Amino acid sequence: MPPDPPAAHKDGGEAGAVPGGAVQLPATLADVRRTLAGLTDRWRAYGIPPDLADHAELVLAEVLNNVVEHAVRGHQNARITVEWDQRPGGLDLRVTDTGKPMPGGDAPAGDLPERPDPATAPSEGGYGWFLIRSLAKDLSYRRVDGVNELRISLGTNP
């Protein structure tokens, strides 16, 4: 059974209002898994449609794992912040961290990689950004004062 939604939201509204919130987590793969499970349960408890909650979980799994594996690798005590706001027909996500900037100063295009020879190809790689961009209605990245900020809108356009 999913947990009861909290009595108030980050905007100070009452329970039953449009859900929004934030969570900060240590930048480890174990904490990413634990956080994703909790967020999905929380969003479903708020009544966010299951397909939208599932899409958010998939996108955040890719994004947060990339942060852990690439942006903050080797940074002691690195943390990631995830914020969300529900809007009619969608969910807006904001992920911040103080790791390395995205290569080239922008989020990857998300093109499908060439189909390599299965005998020599790695088991994964190159599909995460394709998945993220396929599910996102809007996506933006910027780096300000040493902080990476990725904004992703899911669901219908605002």
mmCIF file of C-alpha atoms in Angstrom:
data_model
loop_
_atom_site.group_PDB
_atom_site.id
_atom_site.type_symbol
_atom_site.label_atom_id
_atom_site.label_comp_id
_atom_site.label_asym_id
_atom_site.label_seq_id
_atom_site.Cartn_x
_atom_site.Cartn_y
_atom_site.Cartn_z
ATOM 1 C CA MET A 1 0.000 0.000 0.000
ATOM 2 C CA PRO A 2 1.466 3.409 -0.934
ATOM 3 C CA PRO A 3 2.268 5.830 1.845
ATOM 4 C CA ASP A 4 -0.186 8.576 2.731
ATOM 5 C CA PRO A 5 0.634 11.836 0.978
ATOM 6 C CA PRO A 6 2.044 14.511 3.262
ATOM 7 C CA ALA A 7 -0.368 17.053 4.724
ATOM 8 C CA ALA A 8 1.282 20.021 3.017
ATOM 9 C CA HIS A 9 3.232 20.595 -0.174
ATOM 10 C CA LYS A 10 6.267 22.749 -0.852
ATOM 11 C CA ASP A 11 3.962 25.530 -2.043
ATOM 12 C CA GLY A 12 2.214 25.513 1.330
ATOM 13 C CA GLY A 13 -1.061 24.171 -0.065
ATOM 14 C CA GLU A 14 -3.323 21.696 1.651
ATOM 15 C CA ALA A 15 -3.345 17.942 1.033
ATOM 16 C CA GLY A 16 -5.211 17.172 -2.173
ATOM 17 C CA ALA A 17 -3.771 20.264 -3.861
ATOM 18 C CA VAL A 18 -1.544 19.901 -6.886
ATOM 19 C CA PRO A 19 1.450 17.928 -5.607
ATOM 20 C CA GLY A 20 4.904 19.369 -5.730
ATOM 21 C CA GLY A 21 7.944 18.692 -3.686
ATOM 22 C CA ALA A 22 11.643 18.087 -3.504
ATOM 23 C CA VAL A 23 14.040 15.472 -2.254
ATOM 24 C CA GLN A 24 17.799 15.580 -1.808
ATOM 25 C CA LEU A 25 19.738 12.332 -1.941
ATOM 26 C CA PRO A 26 23.316 11.142 -1.695
ATOM 27 C CA ALA A 27 24.708 10.508 -5.181
ATOM 28 C CA THR A 28 24.969 6.718 -4.948
ATOM 29 C CA LEU A 29 23.281 4.051 -7.056
ATOM 30 C CA ALA A 30 21.694 2.520 -3.940
ATOM 31 C CA ASP A 31 20.186 5.872 -2.914
ATOM 32 C CA VAL A 32 18.943 6.457 -6.468
ATOM 33 C CA ARG A 33 17.068 3.111 -6.430
ATOM 34 C CA ARG A 34 15.581 3.780 -2.992
ATOM 35 C CA THR A 35 14.550 7.331 -3.908
ATOM 36 C CA LEU A 36 12.926 6.288 -7.188
ATOM 37 C CA ALA A 37 10.765 3.685 -5.458
ATOM 38 C CA GLY A 38 9.656 6.213 -2.843
ATOM 39 C CA LEU A 39 8.878 8.924 -5.393
ATOM 40 C CA THR A 40 6.822 6.607 -7.577
ATOM 41 C CA ASP A 41 4.792 5.468 -4.567
ATOM 42 C CA ARG A 42 4.302 9.080 -3.459
ATOM 43 C CA TRP A 43 3.198 10.240 -6.923
ATOM 44 C CA ARG A 44 0.695 7.394 -7.220
ATOM 45 C CA ALA A 45 -0.658 8.205 -3.749
ATOM 46 C CA TYR A 46 -1.251 11.762 -4.989
ATOM 47 C CA GLY A 47 -3.274 10.354 -7.879
ATOM 48 C CA ILE A 48 -0.772 11.036 -10.642
ATOM 49 C CA PRO A 49 -1.763 8.660 -13.466
ATOM 50 C CA PRO A 50 0.252 5.427 -13.386
ATOM 51 C CA ASP A 51 1.632 5.871 -16.911
ATOM 52 C CA LEU A 52 2.888 9.367 -16.065
ATOM 53 C CA ALA A 53 4.443 8.130 -12.792
ATOM 54 C CA ASP A 54 6.095 5.257 -14.702
ATOM 55 C CA HIS A 55 7.477 7.641 -17.351
ATOM 56 C CA ALA A 56 8.841 9.925 -14.625
ATOM 57 C CA GLU A 57 10.484 6.965 -12.907
ATOM 58 C CA LEU A 58 12.129 5.792 -16.158
ATOM 59 C CA VAL A 59 13.392 9.267 -17.026
ATOM 60 C CA LEU A 60 14.693 9.933 -13.518
ATOM 61 C CA ALA A 61 16.371 6.510 -13.376
ATOM 62 C CA GLU A 62 18.350 7.374 -16.504
ATOM 63 C CA VAL A 63 19.135 10.928 -15.415
ATOM 64 C CA LEU A 64 20.107 10.093 -11.828
ATOM 65 C CA ASN A 65 22.223 7.105 -12.827
ATOM 66 C CA ASN A 66 24.032 9.309 -15.360
ATOM 67 C CA VAL A 67 24.699 11.900 -12.659
ATOM 68 C CA VAL A 68 26.132 9.234 -10.343
ATOM 69 C CA GLU A 69 28.157 7.448 -13.028
ATOM 70 C CA HIS A 70 29.469 10.481 -14.930
ATOM 71 C CA ALA A 71 28.926 13.906 -13.332
ATOM 72 C CA VAL A 72 29.840 13.260 -9.696
ATOM 73 C CA ARG A 73 32.093 10.218 -10.016
ATOM 74 C CA GLY A 74 34.942 10.719 -7.586
ATOM 75 C CA HIS A 75 33.261 13.598 -5.732
ATOM 76 C CA GLN A 76 33.122 12.875 -2.024
ATOM 77 C CA ASN A 77 29.673 13.289 -0.410
ATOM 78 C CA ALA A 78 28.024 14.471 -3.647
ATOM 79 C CA ARG A 79 24.280 15.123 -3.493
ATOM 80 C CA ILE A 80 21.498 15.384 -6.048
ATOM 81 C CA THR A 81 18.280 17.368 -5.691
ATOM 82 C CA VAL A 82 15.071 16.356 -7.476
ATOM 83 C CA GLU A 83 12.103 18.731 -7.529
ATOM 84 C CA TRP A 84 8.706 18.109 -9.104
ATOM 85 C CA ASP A 85 5.470 19.904 -9.799
ATOM 86 C CA GLN A 86 2.332 18.415 -11.228
ATOM 87 C CA ARG A 87 0.398 20.447 -13.760
ATOM 88 C CA PRO A 88 -2.783 19.489 -15.622
ATOM 89 C CA GLY A 89 -1.823 16.528 -17.794
ATOM 90 C CA GLY A 90 1.810 16.449 -16.821
ATOM 91 C CA LEU A 91 4.699 16.508 -14.408
ATOM 92 C CA ASP A 92 7.649 18.908 -14.435
ATOM 93 C CA LEU A 93 10.980 17.698 -13.039
ATOM 94 C CA ARG A 94 14.110 19.629 -12.064
ATOM 95 C CA VAL A 95 17.345 17.798 -11.234
ATOM 96 C CA THR A 96 20.383 19.635 -9.886
ATOM 97 C CA ASP A 97 23.885 18.540 -8.913
ATOM 98 C CA THR A 98 27.346 20.061 -8.509
ATOM 99 C CA GLY A 99 29.182 17.533 -10.647
ATOM 100 C CA LYS A 100 30.996 18.025 -13.931
ATOM 101 C CA PRO A 101 29.105 19.913 -16.644
ATOM 102 C CA MET A 102 27.529 18.106 -19.580
ATOM 103 C CA PRO A 103 30.022 17.587 -22.398
ATOM 104 C CA GLY A 104 29.635 20.396 -24.894
ATOM 105 C CA GLY A 105 27.530 22.405 -22.434
ATOM 106 C CA ASP A 106 24.243 20.790 -23.456
ATOM 107 C CA ALA A 107 22.230 17.622 -22.894
ATOM 108 C CA PRO A 108 22.937 14.921 -25.496
ATOM 109 C CA ALA A 109 20.724 14.904 -28.587
ATOM 110 C CA GLY A 110 19.425 11.420 -27.844
ATOM 111 C CA ASP A 111 19.976 9.951 -31.287
ATOM 112 C CA LEU A 112 19.794 6.191 -31.490
ATOM 113 C CA PRO A 113 23.278 4.693 -31.709
ATOM 114 C CA GLU A 114 24.286 2.665 -34.744
ATOM 115 C CA ARG A 115 23.390 -0.997 -34.396
ATOM 116 C CA PRO A 116 26.767 -2.529 -33.569
ATOM 117 C CA ASP A 117 27.809 -6.109 -34.048
ATOM 118 C CA PRO A 118 26.195 -7.945 -31.089
ATOM 119 C CA ALA A 119 29.311 -10.074 -30.668
ATOM 120 C CA THR A 120 31.521 -7.070 -29.902
ATOM 121 C CA ALA A 121 29.118 -4.406 -28.617
ATOM 122 C CA PRO A 122 28.777 -3.504 -24.952
ATOM 123 C CA SER A 123 25.526 -4.666 -23.335
ATOM 124 C CA GLU A 124 24.340 -1.080 -22.847
ATOM 125 C CA GLY A 125 25.196 2.410 -23.861
ATOM 126 C CA GLY A 126 23.698 5.147 -25.915
ATOM 127 C CA TYR A 127 20.019 4.427 -25.311
ATOM 128 C CA GLY A 128 19.425 6.424 -22.126
ATOM 129 C CA TRP A 129 19.238 9.868 -23.711
ATOM 130 C CA PHE A 130 17.137 8.487 -26.546
ATOM 131 C CA LEU A 131 14.659 7.201 -23.944
ATOM 132 C CA ILE A 132 14.720 10.467 -21.964
ATOM 133 C CA ARG A 133 14.139 12.612 -25.052
ATOM 134 C CA SER A 134 11.453 10.239 -26.359
ATOM 135 C CA LEU A 135 9.398 10.588 -23.161
ATOM 136 C CA ALA A 136 10.052 14.292 -22.527
ATOM 137 C CA LYS A 137 7.759 16.932 -23.983
ATOM 138 C CA ASP A 138 10.378 19.548 -23.189
ATOM 139 C CA LEU A 139 13.944 19.351 -21.884
ATOM 140 C CA SER A 140 16.508 22.005 -21.051
ATOM 141 C CA TYR A 141 19.947 22.017 -19.468
ATOM 142 C CA ARG A 142 22.031 24.829 -18.072
ATOM 143 C CA ARG A 143 24.954 25.267 -15.717
ATOM 144 C CA VAL A 144 24.989 28.235 -13.380
ATOM 145 C CA ASP A 145 27.584 28.943 -10.687
ATOM 146 C CA GLY A 146 28.892 25.357 -10.746
ATOM 147 C CA VAL A 147 25.434 23.763 -10.575
ATOM 148 C CA ASN A 148 23.981 21.563 -13.320
ATOM 149 C CA GLU A 149 20.242 22.033 -13.810
ATOM 150 C CA LEU A 150 18.187 19.709 -15.992
ATOM 151 C CA ARG A 151 14.486 20.505 -16.470
ATOM 152 C CA ILE A 152 12.170 17.917 -17.979
ATOM 153 C CA SER A 153 8.456 18.206 -18.712
ATOM 154 C CA LEU A 154 6.486 14.986 -19.074
ATOM 155 C CA GLY A 155 2.932 14.413 -20.239
ATOM 156 C CA THR A 156 0.967 16.839 -22.370
ATOM 157 C CA ASN A 157 2.424 20.215 -23.292
ATOM 158 C CA PRO A 158 1.600 23.048 -20.863
#
